[in-house]
Coordinates of C-alpha atoms and ligand atoms in Angstrom, one line a residue:
M1 CA 20.1 25.8 16.8
L2 CA 16.9 24.3 18.4
N3 CA 14.8 27.0 16.9
H4 CA 16.2 27.2 13.4
T5 CA 13.7 26.5 10.7
F6 CA 14.3 23.4 8.6
A7 CA 15.4 25.6 5.6
Q8 CA 17.9 27.5 7.8
A9 CA 19.2 24.4 9.5
D10 CA 19.8 22.3 6.4
P11 CA 19.3 24.0 3.1
Q12 CA 20.5 20.9 1.2
V13 CA 17.9 18.6 2.5
Y14 CA 15.3 21.3 2.3
Q15 CA 16.1 21.8 -1.3
I16 CA 15.6 18.1 -2.0
M17 CA 12.3 18.3 -0.3
E18 CA 11.3 21.2 -2.5
Q19 CA 12.1 19.2 -5.5
E20 CA 10.1 16.3 -4.2
L21 CA 7.1 18.6 -3.5
E22 CA 7.3 19.7 -7.1
R23 CA 7.4 16.1 -8.3
Q24 CA 4.4 15.2 -6.1
R25 CA 2.5 18.2 -7.3
S26 CA 3.1 17.8 -11.0
T27 CA 2.9 14.0 -11.5
L28 CA 0.1 11.5 -11.1
M29 CA 0.7 9.2 -8.1
L30 CA -0.7 5.9 -9.5
I31 CA 1.1 3.5 -7.1
P32 CA -1.7 1.9 -5.1
S33 CA 0.3 1.7 -1.9
E34 CA 0.9 5.4 -1.9
N35 CA -1.2 8.3 -0.7
Y36 CA -1.0 12.0 0.4
A37 CA -1.2 12.2 4.2
S38 CA -3.0 15.2 5.6
R39 CA -1.2 18.2 7.0
A40 CA -2.4 17.2 10.5
V41 CA -0.9 13.7 10.1
M42 CA 2.4 15.1 8.9
S43 CA 2.5 17.7 11.7
A44 CA 2.0 14.9 14.3
M45 CA 4.8 13.0 12.6
G46 CA 7.1 16.0 12.8
S47 CA 6.2 16.8 16.4
I48 CA 7.9 16.9 19.8
F49 CA 6.6 13.4 20.5
T50 CA 9.7 12.3 18.8
N51 CA 11.8 13.3 21.8
K52 CA 10.9 10.7 24.3
Y53 CA 11.5 7.0 25.1
A54 CA 8.3 5.2 26.0
E55 CA 9.3 1.5 26.0
G56 CA 6.5 -0.6 27.4
Y57 CA 2.7 0.1 27.3
P58 CA 0.4 2.7 28.9
G59 CA 0.6 2.4 32.7
A60 CA 3.6 0.0 32.4
R61 CA 6.5 2.0 31.0
Y62 CA 10.2 1.4 31.5
Y63 CA 10.9 5.2 31.5
N64 CA 9.7 8.0 33.7
G65 CA 7.9 11.0 32.4
C66 CA 5.4 9.1 30.2
E67 CA 2.1 10.5 31.4
N68 CA 1.3 12.3 28.1
Y69 CA 2.4 9.3 26.1
D70 CA 0.0 7.1 28.1
Q71 CA -2.8 9.4 27.3
L72 CA -1.8 9.6 23.6
E73 CA -1.4 5.9 23.1
N74 CA -4.6 5.1 24.9
L75 CA -6.4 7.6 22.7
A76 CA -4.9 6.0 19.5
I77 CA -5.9 2.5 20.8
E78 CA -9.5 3.6 21.6
R79 CA -9.9 5.2 18.2
A80 CA -8.5 2.2 16.4
K81 CA -10.8 -0.2 18.4
E82 CA -13.8 1.9 17.5
L83 CA -12.8 2.2 13.8
F84 CA -12.2 -1.5 13.3
H85 CA -14.5 -3.0 15.9
C86 CA -11.7 -5.0 17.3
E87 CA -11.1 -6.0 20.9
H88 CA -7.5 -5.2 21.1
V89 CA -5.0 -3.3 18.9
N90 CA -1.3 -2.7 19.1
V91 CA -0.4 0.7 17.6
Q92 CA 3.3 0.7 18.3
V93 CA 4.4 -1.5 15.5
H94 CA 6.7 0.4 13.1
T95 CA 5.9 -1.0 9.7
G96 CA 3.8 -3.6 7.9
S97 CA 6.7 -6.0 7.7
Q98 CA 7.4 -5.7 11.4
A99 CA 3.7 -6.2 12.1
N100 CA 3.9 -9.5 10.3
M101 CA 7.1 -10.4 12.1
A102 CA 5.6 -9.6 15.5
A103 CA 2.4 -11.5 14.6
Y104 CA 4.3 -14.6 13.6
Y105 CA 6.4 -14.3 16.7
A106 CA 3.3 -14.1 18.7
M107 CA 1.7 -17.2 17.1
L108 CA 4.4 -19.5 15.9
K109 CA 7.5 -21.4 16.8
L110 CA 10.6 -21.4 14.6
G111 CA 10.1 -23.8 11.8
D112 CA 6.3 -23.8 11.9
K113 CA 4.4 -24.0 8.6
I114 CA 2.8 -21.0 7.0
L115 CA 0.4 -21.2 4.1
A116 CA 0.0 -18.0 2.2
M117 CA -0.4 -16.6 -1.3
S118 CA 2.9 -16.6 -3.1
V119 CA 4.6 -13.4 -4.0
D120 CA 4.6 -14.0 -7.7
Q121 CA 0.8 -14.3 -7.6
G122 CA 0.2 -11.2 -5.5
G123 CA 1.3 -12.0 -1.9
H124 CA 3.8 -10.0 0.1
L125 CA 7.4 -10.9 0.7
T126 CA 6.7 -11.3 4.4
H127 CA 4.3 -14.1 3.5
G128 CA 7.2 -16.6 3.1
K129 CA 9.5 -15.5 0.4
K130 CA 12.8 -17.3 0.8
Q131 CA 15.0 -14.1 0.9
N132 CA 12.8 -12.7 3.7
F133 CA 12.8 -13.7 7.4
S134 CA 9.4 -15.3 6.9
G135 CA 10.9 -17.8 4.5
Q136 CA 13.9 -18.5 6.6
F137 CA 12.5 -18.8 10.2
Y138 CA 9.3 -20.6 9.1
E139 CA 8.4 -23.2 6.6
P140 CA 6.5 -21.5 3.8
H141 CA 3.9 -23.1 1.6
F142 CA 1.8 -21.3 -1.0
Y143 CA -1.6 -21.4 -2.5
S144 CA -2.1 -19.9 -5.9
V145 CA -4.9 -18.2 -8.0
D146 CA -6.9 -20.1 -10.6
P147 CA -4.9 -20.3 -13.8
E148 CA -7.9 -19.2 -15.9
T149 CA -9.8 -16.7 -13.8
H150 CA -6.9 -15.6 -11.6
L151 CA -9.2 -15.5 -8.6
I152 CA -8.3 -17.2 -5.4
D153 CA -9.4 -20.8 -5.7
Y154 CA -10.7 -21.6 -2.2
D155 CA -11.0 -25.3 -3.0
Q156 CA -7.3 -25.3 -3.8
V157 CA -6.5 -23.4 -0.6
L158 CA -8.4 -26.1 1.3
E159 CA -6.7 -28.9 -0.5
K160 CA -3.3 -27.3 0.1
A161 CA -4.2 -26.7 3.8
K162 CA -5.1 -30.4 4.2
E163 CA -1.9 -31.5 2.5
V164 CA 0.4 -29.1 4.4
R165 CA -1.3 -28.9 7.8
P166 CA 0.0 -25.4 8.5
Q167 CA 0.1 -23.8 11.9
L168 CA -0.9 -20.5 10.2
I169 CA -2.8 -19.5 7.1
V170 CA -2.3 -15.9 5.8
A171 CA -5.0 -14.2 3.8
G172 CA -4.1 -11.0 2.2
A173 CA -2.2 -9.6 -0.8
S174 CA -0.4 -6.7 -2.3
A175 CA -1.6 -7.2 -5.9
Y176 CA -5.1 -8.8 -5.8
P177 CA -7.8 -6.7 -7.4
R178 CA -10.8 -8.6 -6.0
I179 CA -12.7 -9.2 -2.8
I180 CA -11.1 -11.6 -0.4
D181 CA -13.5 -13.9 1.5
F182 CA -12.2 -14.1 5.0
Q183 CA -15.1 -16.2 6.1
I184 CA -14.1 -19.1 3.8
F185 CA -10.5 -18.7 5.0
R186 CA -11.8 -19.2 8.5
E187 CA -13.6 -22.3 7.6
I188 CA -10.5 -23.7 5.9
A189 CA -8.4 -22.8 8.9
D190 CA -10.8 -24.5 11.3
E191 CA -10.9 -27.6 9.2
V192 CA -7.1 -28.1 9.5
G193 CA -6.7 -26.5 13.0
A194 CA -4.6 -23.6 11.8
Y195 CA -4.6 -20.0 13.0
L196 CA -5.8 -17.4 10.6
M197 CA -4.2 -14.1 10.0
A198 CA -5.3 -11.4 7.6
D199 CA -2.8 -8.9 6.2
I200 CA -4.9 -6.0 5.0
A201 CA -2.0 -3.6 4.4
H202 CA -3.5 -2.6 1.1
I203 CA -7.2 -2.7 1.6
V204 CA -7.4 -1.4 5.2
G205 CA -9.1 1.9 4.2
L206 CA -11.7 0.0 2.3
V207 CA -12.3 -2.2 5.3
A208 CA -12.5 0.7 7.7
A209 CA -15.1 2.4 5.5
G210 CA -17.2 -0.8 5.0
S211 CA -16.3 -1.0 1.3
H212 CA -14.6 -4.4 1.7
P213 CA -15.7 -7.4 3.9
D214 CA -14.3 -7.2 7.4
P215 CA -11.7 -9.7 8.4
V216 CA -11.8 -8.9 12.1
P217 CA -14.6 -11.3 13.1
Y218 CA -13.0 -14.2 11.4
C219 CA -9.3 -13.9 12.1
D220 CA -7.0 -14.5 15.1
L221 CA -4.9 -11.6 14.1
V222 CA -5.2 -8.8 11.5
T223 CA -2.1 -6.8 10.5
S224 CA -2.2 -3.6 8.5
T225 CA -0.1 -0.7 7.4
T226 CA -1.4 2.8 8.2
H227 CA 0.1 4.7 5.2
K228 CA -1.6 3.1 2.2
T229 CA -5.4 3.4 1.8
L230 CA -5.7 4.4 5.4
R231 CA -3.8 7.6 4.5
G232 CA -2.0 8.0 7.8
P233 CA 1.7 8.0 8.7
R234 CA 4.1 5.4 7.5
G235 CA 3.5 2.7 10.1
A236 CA 1.3 -0.3 11.1
I237 CA -1.1 -1.9 13.6
I238 CA -2.0 -5.3 14.7
M239 CA -5.6 -6.1 15.7
C240 CA -6.8 -9.1 17.6
K241 CA -9.2 -10.6 20.0
Q242 CA -8.6 -10.1 23.7
E243 CA -7.3 -13.6 24.2
W244 CA -4.4 -12.7 21.9
A245 CA -3.7 -9.3 23.4
E246 CA -0.8 -10.2 25.6
R247 CA 1.0 -12.4 23.1
V248 CA 0.7 -9.7 20.4
D249 CA 1.9 -6.9 22.6
Q250 CA 4.8 -9.0 23.8
G251 CA 5.5 -10.0 20.2
V252 CA 5.9 -6.3 19.3
F253 CA 7.8 -5.3 22.5
P254 CA 10.1 -6.8 23.6
G255 CA 9.7 -9.3 20.7
V256 CA 10.8 -7.3 17.7
Q257 CA 11.0 -3.7 18.8
A258 CA 12.3 -1.5 21.6
G259 CA 11.2 2.2 21.8
P260 CA 8.0 3.0 20.0
L261 CA 7.9 5.9 17.6
M262 CA 5.5 8.0 19.6
Q263 CA 5.3 10.8 17.0
I264 CA 4.0 8.1 14.6
V265 CA 1.6 6.9 17.3
A266 CA 0.3 10.5 17.5
A267 CA -0.1 10.6 13.7
K268 CA -1.9 7.2 13.8
A269 CA -4.4 8.7 16.3
V270 CA -5.0 11.6 14.0
C271 CA -5.5 9.3 11.0
F272 CA -8.0 7.1 12.9
K273 CA -10.0 10.2 13.7
E274 CA -10.0 11.2 10.1
A275 CA -11.0 7.7 9.1
Q276 CA -14.0 7.8 11.3
S277 CA -15.5 10.7 9.3
F278 CA -18.3 10.5 6.8
G279 CA -16.0 12.0 4.3
F280 CA -13.6 9.2 4.6
R281 CA -16.2 6.6 3.8
E282 CA -17.2 8.5 0.8
Y283 CA -13.5 8.8 -0.1
Q284 CA -13.1 5.0 -0.1
R285 CA -16.1 4.5 -2.2
Q286 CA -14.8 7.0 -4.7
I287 CA -11.4 5.2 -4.8
I288 CA -13.2 2.1 -6.0
R289 CA -15.4 3.9 -8.5
N290 CA -12.3 5.7 -9.8
C291 CA -10.4 2.5 -10.2
Q292 CA -13.3 0.9 -12.1
A293 CA -13.4 3.9 -14.4
L294 CA -9.7 3.7 -15.0
G295 CA -10.1 0.0 -15.7
Q296 CA -12.9 0.6 -18.1
S297 CA -10.9 3.3 -20.0
L298 CA -8.0 0.9 -20.4
I299 CA -10.2 -2.0 -21.5
E300 CA -11.6 0.2 -24.2
E301 CA -8.1 0.7 -25.4
G302 CA -7.5 -3.0 -25.7
F303 CA -5.9 -3.7 -22.3
E304 CA -6.6 -6.7 -20.2
P305 CA -6.9 -6.3 -16.5
V306 CA -6.2 -9.5 -14.6
T307 CA -9.6 -11.0 -13.5
G308 CA -11.2 -8.6 -16.0
G309 CA -11.4 -5.6 -13.6
T310 CA -11.4 -4.6 -10.0
D311 CA -13.4 -4.5 -6.8
N312 CA -10.9 -2.4 -5.0
H313 CA -8.3 0.3 -5.3
L314 CA -5.9 -1.3 -7.8
L315 CA -5.8 -2.9 -11.2
L316 CA -3.3 -5.4 -12.4
I317 CA -2.8 -4.8 -16.1
D318 CA -1.6 -7.7 -18.2
L319 CA 0.8 -6.5 -20.8
S320 CA 1.9 -9.9 -22.1
N321 CA 0.1 -9.4 -25.4
K322 CA 1.6 -5.9 -25.9
N323 CA 5.2 -6.6 -26.8
I324 CA 6.4 -4.4 -23.9
T325 CA 7.5 -5.4 -20.4
G326 CA 6.1 -3.9 -17.2
Q327 CA 9.5 -2.3 -16.5
E328 CA 9.4 -0.5 -19.9
A329 CA 5.8 0.5 -19.6
A330 CA 6.4 2.0 -16.1
D331 CA 9.5 3.9 -17.4
L332 CA 7.6 5.4 -20.3
L333 CA 4.6 6.3 -18.1
E334 CA 7.0 8.0 -15.6
A335 CA 8.5 10.0 -18.4
A336 CA 5.0 11.2 -19.2
G337 CA 4.3 12.1 -15.6
M338 CA 2.3 9.0 -14.6
V339 CA 4.2 7.2 -11.8
C340 CA 3.2 3.6 -11.8
N341 CA 4.9 0.4 -10.7
K342 CA 5.7 -2.8 -12.7
N343 CA 4.3 -5.9 -11.2
L344 CA 4.3 -9.7 -11.8
I345 CA 1.0 -11.0 -13.1
P346 CA -0.1 -14.5 -12.0
Y347 CA 1.9 -17.2 -13.9
D348 CA 4.2 -14.5 -15.3
K349 CA 6.7 -15.7 -17.8
R350 CA 9.0 -12.8 -17.2
S351 CA 11.4 -12.2 -14.3
P352 CA 10.4 -10.0 -11.3
T353 CA 12.8 -7.3 -12.6
E354 CA 11.0 -7.1 -16.0
T355 CA 7.5 -8.4 -15.3
S356 CA 4.5 -8.5 -17.7
G357 CA 2.3 -6.2 -15.7
I358 CA 1.7 -2.8 -14.2
R359 CA -0.3 -2.2 -11.0
P360 CA -2.0 1.2 -11.2
G361 CA -4.2 2.3 -8.3
T362 CA -6.4 5.3 -7.4
P363 CA -6.0 6.1 -3.6
A364 CA -3.7 9.1 -4.1
L365 CA -5.5 10.5 -7.2
T366 CA -8.8 10.3 -5.3
T367 CA -7.3 12.2 -2.4
R368 CA -6.5 14.9 -4.9
G369 CA -10.2 15.1 -5.7
M370 CA -10.1 13.5 -9.1
R371 CA -13.1 11.5 -10.2
E372 CA -14.3 9.2 -13.0
E373 CA -13.9 11.8 -15.7
Q374 CA -10.2 12.3 -14.9
M375 CA -9.6 8.6 -14.6
Y376 CA -11.1 8.1 -18.0
Q377 CA -8.7 10.6 -19.4
I378 CA -5.7 9.1 -17.6
G379 CA -6.5 5.7 -19.0
K380 CA -6.4 7.2 -22.5
W381 CA -3.0 8.8 -21.8
M382 CA -1.6 5.6 -20.4
A383 CA -2.8 3.7 -23.5
E384 CA -1.2 6.2 -25.8
V385 CA 2.1 6.1 -24.0
I386 CA 2.2 2.3 -23.7
H387 CA 1.2 1.8 -27.3
H388 CA 3.2 4.6 -29.0
G389 CA 5.6 6.1 -26.5
R390 CA 8.5 4.1 -27.8
D391 CA 8.0 5.3 -31.3
T392 CA 9.3 8.7 -30.4
Q393 CA 12.3 9.8 -28.4
A394 CA 10.6 8.6 -25.3
T395 CA 13.0 5.9 -24.2
M396 CA 15.1 8.7 -22.6
P397 CA 14.2 9.6 -19.1
F398 CA 12.0 12.7 -19.1
D399 CA 14.6 15.1 -18.0
A400 CA 16.8 13.9 -20.8
V401 CA 13.9 14.4 -23.2
D402 CA 13.5 17.9 -21.9
R403 CA 17.2 18.6 -22.3
A404 CA 17.3 17.0 -25.7
S405 CA 14.3 19.1 -26.9
A406 CA 15.8 22.3 -25.4
D407 CA 19.1 21.6 -27.2
G408 CA 17.3 20.8 -30.4
N409 CA 19.1 17.6 -30.1
S410 CA 16.4 15.1 -30.4
H411 CA 16.0 13.0 -33.5
K412 CA 12.5 14.3 -33.9
G413 CA 14.0 17.7 -34.4
R414 CA 13.4 21.1 -32.9
G415 CA 9.9 22.3 -32.5
E416 CA 8.4 18.9 -33.0
E417 CA 6.9 17.8 -29.7
S418 CA 7.2 14.2 -28.7
L419 CA 4.2 12.3 -27.6
I420 CA 5.7 11.8 -24.2
S421 CA 6.4 15.5 -23.6
R422 CA 3.0 16.5 -24.9
I423 CA 1.3 14.1 -22.5
R424 CA 3.6 15.1 -19.7
G425 CA 2.4 18.7 -20.3
E426 CA -1.3 17.6 -20.2
V427 CA -0.7 15.6 -17.1
A428 CA 0.9 18.7 -15.4
D429 CA -2.1 20.8 -16.4
L430 CA -4.5 18.2 -14.9
C431 CA -2.4 18.2 -11.7
A432 CA -2.5 21.9 -11.5
Q433 CA -6.3 21.7 -11.4
F434 CA -6.1 19.3 -8.4
P435 CA -3.5 21.0 -6.2
I436 CA -1.9 19.3 -3.2
Y437 CA 0.0 20.9 -0.2
L438 CA 0.0 24.6 -1.0
D439 CA 3.4 25.2 0.5
L440 CA 5.8 23.5 2.9
D441 CA 5.8 25.7 5.9
D442 CA 2.3 26.9 6.8
Ligands
PLP1 C1 2.8 -3.1 2.0 C2 2.6 -4.4 2.5 C3 3.3 -4.8 3.7 C4 4.5 -4.2 4.3 O1 4.5 -2.9 4.6 P1 5.8 -2.1 5.0 O2 5.3 -1.0 5.8 O3 6.3 -1.6 3.6 O4 6.8 -3.0 5.7 C5 2.9 -6.0 4.3 N1 1.9 -6.8 3.7 C6 1.3 -6.4 2.6 C7 0.2 -7.3 2.0 C8 1.6 -5.2 1.9 O5 1.0 -4.9 0.8

């Protein structure tokens, strides 16, 4: 049993994975928080490091037999410290949300005030949304973006900070297409005596590569995921100055976690090494160029990106003048092989389930090797689908479209190809030119 292959041991799950591989191969991954991890990262995640408890930290474990785990975790820590030029890093934290939970736990008392960007303007649910622990255990207050420019209004952040007197200010977002000025945030935090935390879950790869200003010198704590632009395993880290080290480590374990996922720590070590390469810096620069090219292509087709464009890996496209919701647009795009997510835009008049925006991004497409030329083409396809996709049979999910066409059942009639299935075919051809994972088992 121990030595059965995956396919032998569980053909059902294996088959679902094969389907998923086909989906990842033949569609465009436009969700800016997603990426393709390298084979080395995935091998580490699926390795024998999963077999051991290593509660505690290197040199101070609660279980025997951890000598290799100490070596492994120290290596991950050293690489992360080098990559981010930080004094201390915790590499055990399981997810971005848990990183924020552990960070708050390290810095705050129950009921303390947090000032962060609200979720409906681009913040994350762990920044004080009322259905999240962060909105229940702490007292959330929010700053917003300028109603005209949709940029962070630092004067308003300062005003809010003076009014609220928060213990903690959080800088960072999930849907903000522009540079964040951590230095100004530091000045604001100092002015009101607050701690400053940056949550760079989205932009971490850009930061590591020097393509976005570095928060580390200005912040008490910096939290991040490792699976988004950093292109590592699904997981997270917390960076801080030495004076915070003990509280952060205690915040993670025993604060909010027990046994670390050491196979994920191994994969983080691999991803930090990858991120130190010259190729990675070039990759991050190309993500931005690609995103700007995609934005340009969409602007030419009459779309309005929030803030007029992007400095980073994502665009927030305002559909409020298009007579289509973000949900409808994302469904049409998916039917055409472009997997994108709906997103609220600042001051959105629609609900979070409908939304007036989509949030396309380029980290995964750039990993595939696509460049400006392909982005330009993808922008044209997106425009065609959003503008005209509903005129055809396209409101059906794509497999229903395929079935309907195969049956000759569609109202467009046999032989007549819908716009959606034509574009889906063109997308698949493009994907075939930029292959990912050649097979599952090598
Ligand atoms: C993605 C994200 C997180 C949470 O990451 P999970 O690993 O999904 O818990 C936290 N903060 C921000 C800003 C994010 O974008």
